[in-house]
mmCIF file with all atom_site columns, C-alpha atoms in Angstrom:
data_model
loop_
_atom_site.group_PDB
_atom_site.id
_atom_site.type_symbol
_atom_site.label_atom_id
_atom_site.label_alt_id
_atom_site.label_comp_id
_atom_site.label_asym_id
_atom_site.label_entity_id
_atom_site.label_seq_id
_atom_site.pdbx_PDB_ins_code
_atom_site.Cartn_x
_atom_site.Cartn_y
_atom_site.Cartn_z
_atom_site.occupancy
_atom_site.B_iso_or_equiv
_atom_site.pdbx_formal_charge
_atom_site.auth_seq_id
_atom_site.auth_comp_id
_atom_site.auth_asym_id
_atom_site.auth_atom_id
_atom_site.pdbx_PDB_model_num
ATOM 1   C CA . MET X 1 1   ? 0.017   -0.049  0.109   1.00 40.00 ? 122 MET X CA 1
ATOM 2   C CA . PHE X 1 2   ? 1.344   3.369   -0.859  1.00 45.00 ? 123 PHE X CA 1
ATOM 3   C CA . ASN X 1 3   ? 0.339   6.275   1.606   1.00 49.00 ? 124 ASN X CA 1
ATOM 4   C CA . ASN X 1 4   ? 2.286   9.380   0.843   1.00 57.00 ? 125 ASN X CA 1
ATOM 5   C CA . PHE X 1 5   ? -0.266  10.832  -1.683  1.00 66.00 ? 126 PHE X CA 1
ATOM 6   C CA . ASP X 1 6   ? -3.556  12.558  -0.747  1.00 75.00 ? 127 ASP X CA 1
ATOM 7   C CA . ALA X 1 7   ? -6.008  10.443  -2.611  1.00 73.00 ? 128 ALA X CA 1
ATOM 8   C CA . LYS X 1 8   ? -8.526  13.413  -2.583  1.00 78.00 ? 129 LYS X CA 1
ATOM 9   C CA . LYS X 1 9   ? -5.952  15.263  -4.908  1.00 94.00 ? 130 LYS X CA 1
ATOM 10  C CA . ILE X 1 10  ? -5.721  12.636  -7.530  1.00 97.00 ? 131 ILE X CA 1
ATOM 11  C CA . SER X 1 11  ? -8.261  11.222  -10.003 1.00 97.00 ? 132 SER X CA 1
ATOM 12  C CA . PHE X 1 12  ? -7.951  8.055   -12.302 1.00 98.00 ? 133 PHE X CA 1
ATOM 13  C CA . LEU X 1 13  ? -9.557  7.978   -15.733 1.00 98.00 ? 134 LEU X CA 1
ATOM 14  C CA . LEU X 1 14  ? -10.566 4.859   -17.548 1.00 96.00 ? 135 LEU X CA 1
ATOM 15  C CA . THR X 1 15  ? -12.793 3.543   -20.053 1.00 95.00 ? 136 THR X CA 1
ATOM 16  C CA . CYS X 1 16  ? -13.894 0.060   -20.987 1.00 94.00 ? 137 CYS X CA 1
ATOM 17  C CA . HIS X 1 17  ? -15.907 -2.157  -23.148 1.00 94.00 ? 138 HIS X CA 1
ATOM 18  C CA . ASN X 1 18  ? -16.602 -5.977  -22.773 1.00 95.00 ? 139 ASN X CA 1
ATOM 19  C CA . ARG X 1 19  ? -13.282 -7.282  -20.935 1.00 94.00 ? 140 ARG X CA 1
ATOM 20  C CA . LYS X 1 20  ? -14.700 -7.712  -17.424 1.00 96.00 ? 141 LYS X CA 1
ATOM 21  C CA . GLU X 1 21  ? -11.686 -9.948  -16.188 1.00 97.00 ? 142 GLU X CA 1
ATOM 22  C CA . LYS X 1 22  ? -9.132  -7.316  -17.423 1.00 97.00 ? 143 LYS X CA 1
ATOM 23  C CA . THR X 1 23  ? -10.965 -4.373  -16.122 1.00 97.00 ? 144 THR X CA 1
ATOM 24  C CA . TYR X 1 24  ? -11.339 -6.163  -12.514 1.00 98.00 ? 145 TYR X CA 1
ATOM 25  C CA . ASN X 1 25  ? -7.600  -7.005  -12.374 1.00 98.00 ? 146 ASN X CA 1
ATOM 26  C CA . CYS X 1 26  ? -6.473  -3.441  -13.498 1.00 98.00 ? 147 CYS X CA 1
ATOM 27  C CA . LEU X 1 27  ? -8.816  -2.150  -10.586 1.00 98.00 ? 148 LEU X CA 1
ATOM 28  C CA . CYS X 1 28  ? -7.603  -4.553  -8.211  1.00 98.00 ? 149 CYS X CA 1
ATOM 29  C CA . SER X 1 29  ? -3.885  -3.494  -8.981  1.00 98.00 ? 150 SER X CA 1
ATOM 30  C CA . LEU X 1 30  ? -5.114  0.100   -8.408  1.00 98.00 ? 151 LEU X CA 1
ATOM 31  C CA . PHE X 1 31  ? -6.949  -0.105  -5.012  1.00 97.00 ? 152 PHE X CA 1
ATOM 32  C CA . LYS X 1 32  ? -4.124  -2.294  -3.774  1.00 97.00 ? 153 LYS X CA 1
ATOM 33  C CA . VAL X 1 33  ? -1.801  0.624   -4.234  1.00 96.00 ? 154 VAL X CA 1
ATOM 34  C CA . LEU X 1 34  ? -4.299  3.459   -3.269  1.00 96.00 ? 155 LEU X CA 1
ATOM 35  C CA . PRO X 1 35  ? -7.477  1.824   -1.461  1.00 95.00 ? 156 PRO X CA 1
ATOM 36  C CA . ASP X 1 36  ? -9.190  5.479   -1.335  1.00 95.00 ? 157 ASP X CA 1
ATOM 37  C CA . ALA X 1 37  ? -8.591  6.158   -5.275  1.00 96.00 ? 158 ALA X CA 1
ATOM 38  C CA . LYS X 1 38  ? -10.961 8.234   -6.791  1.00 97.00 ? 159 LYS X CA 1
ATOM 39  C CA . VAL X 1 39  ? -11.821 6.651   -10.263 1.00 98.00 ? 160 VAL X CA 1
ATOM 40  C CA . TYR X 1 40  ? -14.037 7.657   -13.226 1.00 98.00 ? 161 TYR X CA 1
ATOM 41  C CA . LEU X 1 41  ? -14.634 4.992   -15.347 1.00 98.00 ? 162 LEU X CA 1
ATOM 42  C CA . VAL X 1 42  ? -16.729 4.868   -18.265 1.00 96.00 ? 163 VAL X CA 1
ATOM 43  C CA . ASP X 1 43  ? -18.365 1.555   -19.239 1.00 95.00 ? 164 ASP X CA 1
ATOM 44  C CA . ASP X 1 44  ? -19.170 1.971   -22.842 1.00 90.00 ? 165 ASP X CA 1
ATOM 45  C CA . GLY X 1 45  ? -22.236 -0.307  -23.465 1.00 91.00 ? 166 GLY X CA 1
ATOM 46  C CA . SER X 1 46  ? -20.558 -3.427  -22.104 1.00 94.00 ? 167 SER X CA 1
ATOM 47  C CA . THR X 1 47  ? -22.777 -6.792  -22.525 1.00 95.00 ? 168 THR X CA 1
ATOM 48  C CA . ASP X 1 48  ? -20.677 -8.938  -20.372 1.00 95.00 ? 169 ASP X CA 1
ATOM 49  C CA . GLY X 1 49  ? -21.445 -7.547  -16.939 1.00 96.00 ? 170 GLY X CA 1
ATOM 50  C CA . THR X 1 50  ? -18.773 -4.982  -16.502 1.00 96.00 ? 171 THR X CA 1
ATOM 51  C CA . SER X 1 51  ? -20.884 -2.702  -14.988 1.00 96.00 ? 172 SER X CA 1
ATOM 52  C CA . GLU X 1 52  ? -22.349 -5.138  -12.473 1.00 97.00 ? 173 GLU X CA 1
ATOM 53  C CA . MET X 1 53  ? -19.049 -6.407  -11.398 1.00 97.00 ? 174 MET X CA 1
ATOM 54  C CA . ILE X 1 54  ? -17.634 -2.818  -10.940 1.00 97.00 ? 175 ILE X CA 1
ATOM 55  C CA . THR X 1 55  ? -20.696 -1.975  -8.901  1.00 97.00 ? 176 THR X CA 1
ATOM 56  C CA . SER X 1 56  ? -20.518 -4.811  -6.806  1.00 98.00 ? 177 SER X CA 1
ATOM 57  C CA . CYS X 1 57  ? -16.804 -5.290  -6.321  1.00 98.00 ? 178 CYS X CA 1
ATOM 58  C CA . PHE X 1 58  ? -15.666 -1.685  -6.491  1.00 98.00 ? 179 PHE X CA 1
ATOM 59  C CA . PRO X 1 59  ? -18.747 0.613   -5.083  1.00 97.00 ? 180 PRO X CA 1
ATOM 60  C CA . SER X 1 60  ? -16.382 3.779   -4.626  1.00 97.00 ? 181 SER X CA 1
ATOM 61  C CA . VAL X 1 61  ? -15.939 3.919   -8.457  1.00 98.00 ? 182 VAL X CA 1
ATOM 62  C CA . ASN X 1 62  ? -17.830 6.697   -10.314 1.00 98.00 ? 183 ASN X CA 1
ATOM 63  C CA . LEU X 1 63  ? -19.357 4.757   -12.939 1.00 97.00 ? 184 LEU X CA 1
ATOM 64  C CA . ILE X 1 64  ? -20.385 6.394   -16.157 1.00 96.00 ? 185 ILE X CA 1
ATOM 65  C CA . ASN X 1 65  ? -22.470 4.405   -18.832 1.00 91.00 ? 186 ASN X CA 1
ATOM 66  C CA . GLY X 1 66  ? -21.883 4.696   -22.507 1.00 83.00 ? 187 GLY X CA 1
ATOM 67  C CA . VAL X 1 67  ? -24.137 3.213   -25.296 1.00 77.00 ? 188 VAL X CA 1
ATOM 68  C CA . GLY X 1 68  ? -21.237 1.558   -27.282 1.00 71.00 ? 189 GLY X CA 1
ATOM 69  C CA . ASN X 1 69  ? -20.235 4.428   -29.675 1.00 75.00 ? 190 ASN X CA 1
ATOM 70  C CA . LEU X 1 70  ? -17.514 6.202   -27.547 1.00 79.00 ? 191 LEU X CA 1
ATOM 71  C CA . PHE X 1 71  ? -14.499 3.841   -27.991 1.00 81.00 ? 192 PHE X CA 1
ATOM 72  C CA . TRP X 1 72  ? -11.177 4.951   -26.153 1.00 83.00 ? 193 TRP X CA 1
ATOM 73  C CA . SER X 1 73  ? -10.783 8.695   -26.855 1.00 85.00 ? 194 SER X CA 1
ATOM 74  C CA . ARG X 1 74  ? -14.256 9.860   -26.414 1.00 87.00 ? 195 ARG X CA 1
ATOM 75  C CA . GLY X 1 75  ? -14.886 7.451   -23.534 1.00 90.00 ? 196 GLY X CA 1
ATOM 76  C CA . MET X 1 76  ? -11.645 8.867   -21.712 1.00 93.00 ? 197 MET X CA 1
ATOM 77  C CA . ARG X 1 77  ? -12.947 12.539  -22.576 1.00 92.00 ? 198 ARG X CA 1
ATOM 78  C CA . LYS X 1 78  ? -16.259 11.578  -20.991 1.00 94.00 ? 199 LYS X CA 1
ATOM 79  C CA . ALA X 1 79  ? -14.620 10.334  -17.748 1.00 96.00 ? 200 ALA X CA 1
ATOM 80  C CA . TRP X 1 80  ? -12.187 13.284  -17.716 1.00 96.00 ? 201 TRP X CA 1
ATOM 81  C CA . SER X 1 81  ? -15.038 15.900  -18.126 1.00 95.00 ? 202 SER X CA 1
ATOM 82  C CA . GLU X 1 82  ? -16.804 14.404  -15.172 1.00 96.00 ? 203 GLU X CA 1
ATOM 83  C CA . ALA X 1 83  ? -13.787 14.285  -12.989 1.00 97.00 ? 204 ALA X CA 1
ATOM 84  C CA . ASN X 1 84  ? -12.874 17.791  -13.962 1.00 96.00 ? 205 ASN X CA 1
ATOM 85  C CA . LYS X 1 85  ? -15.782 19.088  -11.983 1.00 96.00 ? 206 LYS X CA 1
ATOM 86  C CA . TYR X 1 86  ? -14.456 18.460  -8.788  1.00 96.00 ? 207 TYR X CA 1
ATOM 87  C CA . GLY X 1 87  ? -11.266 20.326  -8.336  1.00 94.00 ? 208 GLY X CA 1
ATOM 88  C CA . TYR X 1 88  ? -8.500  17.584  -8.777  1.00 96.00 ? 209 TYR X CA 1
ATOM 89  C CA . ASP X 1 89  ? -4.800  18.669  -8.590  1.00 96.00 ? 210 ASP X CA 1
ATOM 90  C CA . PHE X 1 90  ? -3.657  15.559  -10.985 1.00 97.00 ? 211 PHE X CA 1
ATOM 91  C CA . PHE X 1 91  ? -5.363  13.316  -13.463 1.00 98.00 ? 212 PHE X CA 1
ATOM 92  C CA . ILE X 1 92  ? -3.858  9.882   -14.371 1.00 98.00 ? 213 ILE X CA 1
ATOM 93  C CA . TRP X 1 93  ? -5.170  8.022   -17.374 1.00 97.00 ? 214 TRP X CA 1
ATOM 94  C CA . LEU X 1 94  ? -5.278  4.104   -17.234 1.00 97.00 ? 215 LEU X CA 1
ATOM 95  C CA . ASN X 1 95  ? -5.813  1.548   -19.656 1.00 96.00 ? 216 ASN X CA 1
ATOM 96  C CA . ASP X 1 96  ? -7.927  -1.195  -18.273 1.00 95.00 ? 217 ASP X CA 1
ATOM 97  C CA . ASP X 1 97  ? -5.984  -4.020  -19.508 1.00 95.00 ? 218 ASP X CA 1
ATOM 98  C CA . LEU X 1 98  ? -2.854  -3.144  -17.240 1.00 97.00 ? 219 LEU X CA 1
ATOM 99  C CA . ILE X 1 99  ? -1.561  -4.517  -14.365 1.00 98.00 ? 220 ILE X CA 1
ATOM 100 C CA . LEU X 1 100 ? -0.011  -1.740  -12.193 1.00 98.00 ? 221 LEU X CA 1
ATOM 101 C CA . TYR X 1 101 ? 3.054   -2.305  -10.331 1.00 98.00 ? 222 TYR X CA 1
ATOM 102 C CA . ASP X 1 102 ? 2.989   -1.582  -6.547  1.00 97.00 ? 223 ASP X CA 1
ATOM 103 C CA . TYR X 1 103 ? 5.469   1.259   -7.006  1.00 97.00 ? 224 TYR X CA 1
ATOM 104 C CA . PHE X 1 104 ? 3.746   2.984   -10.258 1.00 98.00 ? 225 PHE X CA 1
ATOM 105 C CA . LEU X 1 105 ? 2.259   6.097   -8.356  1.00 97.00 ? 226 LEU X CA 1
ATOM 106 C CA . GLU X 1 106 ? 5.937   6.695   -6.551  1.00 96.00 ? 227 GLU X CA 1
ATOM 107 C CA . GLU X 1 107 ? 7.560   6.562   -9.793  1.00 97.00 ? 228 GLU X CA 1
ATOM 108 C CA . LEU X 1 108 ? 4.963   8.907   -11.529 1.00 97.00 ? 229 LEU X CA 1
ATOM 109 C CA . PHE X 1 109 ? 5.359   11.479  -8.819  1.00 96.00 ? 230 PHE X CA 1
ATOM 110 C CA . ASP X 1 110 ? 9.139   11.007  -8.436  1.00 96.00 ? 231 ASP X CA 1
ATOM 111 C CA . CYS X 1 111 ? 9.351   11.746  -12.038 1.00 97.00 ? 232 CYS X CA 1
ATOM 112 C CA . TYR X 1 112 ? 7.085   14.570  -12.013 1.00 96.00 ? 233 TYR X CA 1
ATOM 113 C CA . TYR X 1 113 ? 8.387   16.398  -9.020  1.00 95.00 ? 234 TYR X CA 1
ATOM 114 C CA . SER X 1 114 ? 12.089  16.104  -10.681 1.00 96.00 ? 235 SER X CA 1
ATOM 115 C CA . THR X 1 115 ? 11.137  18.481  -13.496 1.00 95.00 ? 236 THR X CA 1
ATOM 116 C CA . ASN X 1 116 ? 9.212   21.335  -14.583 1.00 91.00 ? 237 ASN X CA 1
ATOM 117 C CA . PRO X 1 117 ? 5.545   21.259  -13.060 1.00 92.00 ? 238 PRO X CA 1
ATOM 118 C CA . ASN X 1 118 ? 3.939   22.054  -16.256 1.00 94.00 ? 239 ASN X CA 1
ATOM 119 C CA . SER X 1 119 ? 5.011   18.732  -17.640 1.00 97.00 ? 240 SER X CA 1
ATOM 120 C CA . ILE X 1 120 ? 3.156   15.461  -18.417 1.00 98.00 ? 241 ILE X CA 1
ATOM 121 C CA . ILE X 1 121 ? 4.514   12.199  -17.544 1.00 98.00 ? 242 ILE X CA 1
ATOM 122 C CA . THR X 1 122 ? 3.844   9.056   -19.464 1.00 98.00 ? 243 THR X CA 1
ATOM 123 C CA . GLY X 1 123 ? 4.585   5.492   -18.000 1.00 98.00 ? 244 GLY X CA 1
ATOM 124 C CA . ILE X 1 124 ? 6.511   2.943   -19.736 1.00 98.00 ? 245 ILE X CA 1
ATOM 125 C CA . ILE X 1 125 ? 4.566   -0.346  -19.981 1.00 98.00 ? 246 ILE X CA 1
ATOM 126 C CA . ILE X 1 126 ? 6.172   -3.800  -20.510 1.00 98.00 ? 247 ILE X CA 1
ATOM 127 C CA . ASP X 1 127 ? 4.719   -6.987  -22.338 1.00 97.00 ? 248 ASP X CA 1
ATOM 128 C CA . ARG X 1 128 ? 3.384   -9.475  -19.498 1.00 95.00 ? 249 ARG X CA 1
ATOM 129 C CA . ASN X 1 129 ? 5.058   -12.310 -21.048 1.00 95.00 ? 250 ASN X CA 1
ATOM 130 C CA . THR X 1 130 ? 8.058   -11.078 -22.754 1.00 96.00 ? 251 THR X CA 1
ATOM 131 C CA . LYS X 1 131 ? 8.759   -8.137  -20.428 1.00 96.00 ? 252 LYS X CA 1
ATOM 132 C CA . GLU X 1 132 ? 9.853   -6.292  -23.416 1.00 97.00 ? 253 GLU X CA 1
ATOM 133 C CA . VAL X 1 133 ? 8.712   -2.431  -23.792 1.00 98.00 ? 254 VAL X CA 1
ATOM 134 C CA . ILE X 1 134 ? 5.596   -2.087  -25.467 1.00 97.00 ? 255 ILE X CA 1
ATOM 135 C CA . TYR X 1 135 ? 4.092   1.374   -24.553 1.00 97.00 ? 256 TYR X CA 1
ATOM 136 C CA . GLY X 1 136 ? 5.153   4.808   -23.448 1.00 97.00 ? 257 GLY X CA 1
ATOM 137 C CA . GLY X 1 137 ? 6.711   7.151   -25.772 1.00 96.00 ? 258 GLY X CA 1
ATOM 138 C CA . TYR X 1 138 ? 8.761   7.533   -29.135 1.00 97.00 ? 259 TYR X CA 1
ATOM 139 C CA . ASP X 1 139 ? 11.697  9.608   -29.832 1.00 96.00 ? 260 ASP X CA 1
ATOM 140 C CA . LYS X 1 140 ? 11.815  11.960  -33.065 1.00 94.00 ? 261 LYS X CA 1
ATOM 141 C CA . GLU X 1 141 ? 13.119  8.955   -35.074 1.00 95.00 ? 262 GLU X CA 1
ATOM 142 C CA . GLY X 1 142 ? 10.050  7.070   -34.127 1.00 94.00 ? 263 GLY X CA 1
ATOM 143 C CA . ARG X 1 143 ? 11.780  4.641   -32.015 1.00 97.00 ? 264 ARG X CA 1
ATOM 144 C CA . LEU X 1 144 ? 10.156  3.192   -28.694 1.00 97.00 ? 265 LEU X CA 1
ATOM 145 C CA . ILE X 1 145 ? 11.775  4.634   -25.927 1.00 98.00 ? 266 ILE X CA 1
ATOM 146 C CA . GLN X 1 146 ? 13.542  2.050   -23.773 1.00 98.00 ? 267 GLN X CA 1
ATOM 147 C CA . ILE X 1 147 ? 14.300  1.560   -20.107 1.00 98.00 ? 268 ILE X CA 1
ATOM 148 C CA . ASP X 1 148 ? 17.769  2.907   -18.933 1.00 97.00 ? 269 ASP X CA 1
ATOM 149 C CA . GLY X 1 149 ? 17.201  4.321   -15.542 1.00 96.00 ? 270 GLY X CA 1
ATOM 150 C CA . ASN X 1 150 ? 16.410  7.985   -17.091 1.00 97.00 ? 271 ASN X CA 1
ATOM 151 C CA . MET X 1 151 ? 13.536  10.105  -18.153 1.00 98.00 ? 272 MET X CA 1
ATOM 152 C CA . HIS X 1 152 ? 13.404  10.725  -21.736 1.00 98.00 ? 273 HIS X CA 1
ATOM 153 C CA . LEU X 1 153 ? 11.463  13.395  -23.766 1.00 97.00 ? 274 LEU X CA 1
ATOM 154 C CA . ALA X 1 154 ? 8.912   11.822  -25.702 1.00 97.00 ? 275 ALA X CA 1
ATOM 155 C CA . HIS X 1 155 ? 8.275   13.120  -29.193 1.00 96.00 ? 276 HIS X CA 1
ATOM 156 C CA . GLU X 1 156 ? 5.020   11.020  -29.194 1.00 95.00 ? 277 GLU X CA 1
ATOM 157 C CA . MET X 1 157 ? 3.250   9.375   -26.360 1.00 94.00 ? 278 MET X CA 1
ATOM 158 C CA . ASN X 1 158 ? 0.961   6.665   -25.753 1.00 95.00 ? 279 ASN X CA 1
ATOM 159 C CA . GLY X 1 159 ? -2.092  7.041   -23.380 1.00 94.00 ? 280 GLY X CA 1
ATOM 160 C CA . ASN X 1 160 ? -1.808  3.700   -21.335 1.00 96.00 ? 281 ASN X CA 1
ATOM 161 C CA . VAL X 1 161 ? -0.458  5.272   -18.004 1.00 98.00 ? 282 VAL X CA 1
ATOM 162 C CA . VAL X 1 162 ? -0.242  9.140   -18.058 1.00 98.00 ? 283 VAL X CA 1
ATOM 163 C CA . LEU X 1 163 ? -0.112  11.892  -15.278 1.00 98.00 ? 284 LEU X CA 1
ATOM 164 C CA . VAL X 1 164 ? -1.675  15.031  -16.226 1.00 98.00 ? 285 VAL X CA 1
ATOM 165 C CA . PRO X 1 165 ? -1.536  17.923  -13.658 1.00 97.00 ? 286 PRO X CA 1
ATOM 166 C CA . LYS X 1 166 ? -4.213  20.509  -13.367 1.00 97.00 ? 287 LYS X CA 1
ATOM 167 C CA . CYS X 1 167 ? -2.032  23.229  -14.439 1.00 96.00 ? 288 CYS X CA 1
ATOM 168 C CA . VAL X 1 168 ? -1.577  21.415  -17.982 1.00 97.00 ? 289 VAL X CA 1
ATOM 169 C CA . VAL X 1 169 ? -5.420  21.024  -18.303 1.00 97.00 ? 290 VAL X CA 1
ATOM 170 C CA . ASP X 1 170 ? -5.870  24.791  -17.505 1.00 96.00 ? 291 ASP X CA 1
ATOM 171 C CA . VAL X 1 171 ? -3.786  25.578  -20.641 1.00 97.00 ? 292 VAL X CA 1
ATOM 172 C CA . ILE X 1 172 ? -4.684  22.893  -23.173 1.00 96.00 ? 293 ILE X CA 1
ATOM 173 C CA . GLY X 1 173 ? -7.847  21.404  -21.785 1.00 95.00 ? 294 GLY X CA 1
ATOM 174 C CA . ILE X 1 174 ? -8.816  17.699  -22.219 1.00 93.00 ? 295 ILE X CA 1
ATOM 175 C CA . ILE X 1 175 ? -8.610  15.317  -25.044 1.00 76.00 ? 296 ILE X CA 1
ATOM 176 C CA . ASP X 1 176 ? -10.139 16.694  -27.992 1.00 66.00 ? 297 ASP X CA 1
ATOM 177 C CA . SER X 1 177 ? -13.635 15.600  -28.920 1.00 63.00 ? 298 SER X CA 1
ATOM 178 C CA . LYS X 1 178 ? -12.848 15.184  -32.584 1.00 66.00 ? 299 LYS X CA 1
ATOM 179 C CA . PHE X 1 179 ? -10.783 11.952  -31.877 1.00 64.00 ? 300 PHE X CA 1
ATOM 180 C CA . HIS X 1 180 ? -12.927 8.680   -31.694 1.00 57.00 ? 301 HIS X CA 1
ATOM 181 C CA . HIS X 1 181 ? -10.873 5.721   -30.787 1.00 57.00 ? 302 HIS X CA 1
ATOM 182 C CA . THR X 1 182 ? -7.119  6.228   -31.565 1.00 68.00 ? 303 THR X CA 1
ATOM 183 C CA . GLY X 1 183 ? -5.249  9.178   -31.731 1.00 71.00 ? 304 GLY X CA 1
ATOM 184 C CA . GLY X 1 184 ? -6.543  11.188  -28.934 1.00 79.00 ? 305 GLY X CA 1
ATOM 185 C CA . ASP X 1 185 ? -3.430  10.369  -26.698 1.00 89.00 ? 306 ASP X CA 1
ATOM 186 C CA . THR X 1 186 ? -1.061  11.228  -29.624 1.00 91.00 ? 307 THR X CA 1
ATOM 187 C CA . ASP X 1 187 ? -2.756  14.606  -30.454 1.00 90.00 ? 308 ASP X CA 1
ATOM 188 C CA . TYR X 1 188 ? -2.768  15.491  -26.452 1.00 93.00 ? 309 TYR X CA 1
ATOM 189 C CA . GLY X 1 189 ? 0.957   14.955  -26.700 1.00 91.00 ? 310 GLY X CA 1
ATOM 190 C CA . TYR X 1 190 ? 1.635   17.173  -29.545 1.00 93.00 ? 311 TYR X CA 1
ATOM 191 C CA . THR X 1 191 ? -0.849  19.961  -28.358 1.00 95.00 ? 312 THR X CA 1
ATOM 192 C CA . ALA X 1 192 ? 1.276   19.951  -24.927 1.00 95.00 ? 313 ALA X CA 1
ATOM 193 C CA . LYS X 1 193 ? 4.480   20.397  -26.943 1.00 95.00 ? 314 LYS X CA 1
ATOM 194 C CA . GLU X 1 194 ? 2.917   23.089  -29.150 1.00 95.00 ? 315 GLU X CA 1
ATOM 195 C CA . ASN X 1 195 ? 2.517   24.902  -25.833 1.00 97.00 ? 316 ASN X CA 1
ATOM 196 C CA . ASN X 1 196 ? 5.797   24.467  -24.323 1.00 96.00 ? 317 ASN X CA 1
ATOM 197 C CA . ILE X 1 197 ? 4.825   21.476  -22.289 1.00 97.00 ? 318 ILE X CA 1
ATOM 198 C CA . GLN X 1 198 ? 7.210   18.640  -21.848 1.00 97.00 ? 319 GLN X CA 1
ATOM 199 C CA . VAL X 1 199 ? 6.094   15.089  -22.115 1.00 98.00 ? 320 VAL X CA 1
ATOM 200 C CA . LEU X 1 200 ? 8.688   12.797  -20.543 1.00 98.00 ? 321 LEU X CA 1
ATOM 201 C CA . THR X 1 201 ? 8.613   9.131   -19.688 1.00 98.00 ? 322 THR X CA 1
ATOM 202 C CA . THR X 1 202 ? 8.978   7.385   -16.384 1.00 98.00 ? 323 THR X CA 1
ATOM 203 C CA . LYS X 1 203 ? 12.695  5.874   -15.666 1.00 98.00 ? 324 LYS X CA 1
ATOM 204 C CA . ARG X 1 204 ? 11.480  2.266   -15.076 1.00 98.00 ? 325 ARG X CA 1
ATOM 205 C CA . ALA X 1 205 ? 8.279   0.391   -16.144 1.00 98.00 ? 326 ALA X CA 1
ATOM 206 C CA . VAL X 1 206 ? 4.797   1.104   -14.174 1.00 98.00 ? 327 VAL X CA 1
ATOM 207 C CA . ALA X 1 207 ? 2.922   -1.473  -15.274 1.00 98.00 ? 328 ALA X CA 1
ATOM 208 C CA . GLU X 1 208 ? 2.493   -4.648  -17.714 1.00 98.00 ? 329 GLU X CA 1
ATOM 209 C CA . GLY X 1 209 ? 0.008   -5.368  -20.338 1.00 95.00 ? 330 GLY X CA 1
ATOM 210 C CA . TYR X 1 210 ? -0.426  -6.635  -23.921 1.00 90.00 ? 331 TYR X CA 1
ATOM 211 C CA . ILE X 1 211 ? 0.187   -4.905  -26.928 1.00 88.00 ? 332 ILE X CA 1
ATOM 212 C CA . ASN X 1 212 ? -3.036  -4.127  -28.690 1.00 75.00 ? 333 ASN X CA 1
ATOM 213 C CA . HIS X 1 213 ? -3.059  -5.068  -32.523 1.00 61.00 ? 334 HIS X CA 1
ATOM 214 C CA . LEU X 1 214 ? -6.602  -3.695  -32.977 1.00 55.00 ? 335 LEU X CA 1
ATOM 215 C CA . ASP X 1 215 ? -6.895  -0.372  -34.855 1.00 50.00 ? 336 ASP X CA 1
ATOM 216 C CA . ARG X 1 216 ? -10.085 1.243   -36.240 1.00 47.00 ? 337 ARG X CA 1
ATOM 217 C CA . ILE X 1 217 ? -8.264  3.697   -38.273 1.00 48.00 ? 338 ILE X CA 1
ATOM 218 C CA . HIS X 1 218 ? -6.255  1.710   -40.856 1.00 48.00 ? 339 HIS X CA 1
ATOM 219 C CA . LYS X 1 219 ? -5.620  -2.088  -41.591 1.00 51.00 ? 340 LYS X CA 1
ATOM 220 C CA . TRP X 1 220 ? -2.481  -3.250  -40.158 1.00 50.00 ? 341 TRP X CA 1
ATOM 221 C CA . GLY X 1 221 ? 0.270   -3.931  -42.443 1.00 58.00 ? 342 GLY X CA 1
ATOM 222 C CA . THR X 1 222 ? -1.082  -1.961  -45.191 1.00 57.00 ? 343 THR X CA 1
ATOM 223 C CA . ASN X 1 223 ? 0.256   1.614   -46.246 1.00 57.00 ? 344 ASN X CA 1
ATOM 224 C CA . ILE X 1 224 ? -1.866  4.207   -47.448 1.00 47.00 ? 345 ILE X CA 1
#
């Protein structure tokens, strides 16, 4: 259990659809670290009992219903719009297919407090099986940033685990509504940089998960 943060100042944002077991495991890993976590979760029309599971197992979660047409970017925007009403100092994006490490919160804030407060911290994610880096951020050459014990500026970021302070939201707002599924996280990182806001990776992995080969924008393996 991690006790050095005021949970009242941090909100966690998730969106999910029909992967009840993964959502359950992710929330278990979160509440293990921070039992009083303030969670805003959009269930975008799940038919597998996800909402019922959340209500039964995690009654403190602020459950927001969708009808199945939000997908990731608009689901996260909906969760963020709700959380933004309550004066949080920090917002943390979470993908619901992750298992968070016990030190994930400590790592995010150690990185945050070691740099400019007008910064975004994107967490490095490793594959649950191979332990290879699969998400976090990319450098200017399009290479996935690897773990070497240092923070790195991300030219492009993934939205799997991301710490966004309120001071950044005050400048650039939340995820743009024009994005449906993919693209909202990448755009947010670019918008931050256009406003002189740094996007930096964590120094170590904060969670493990699986690479997602589903893309609703283009067919994998096909060029334009």
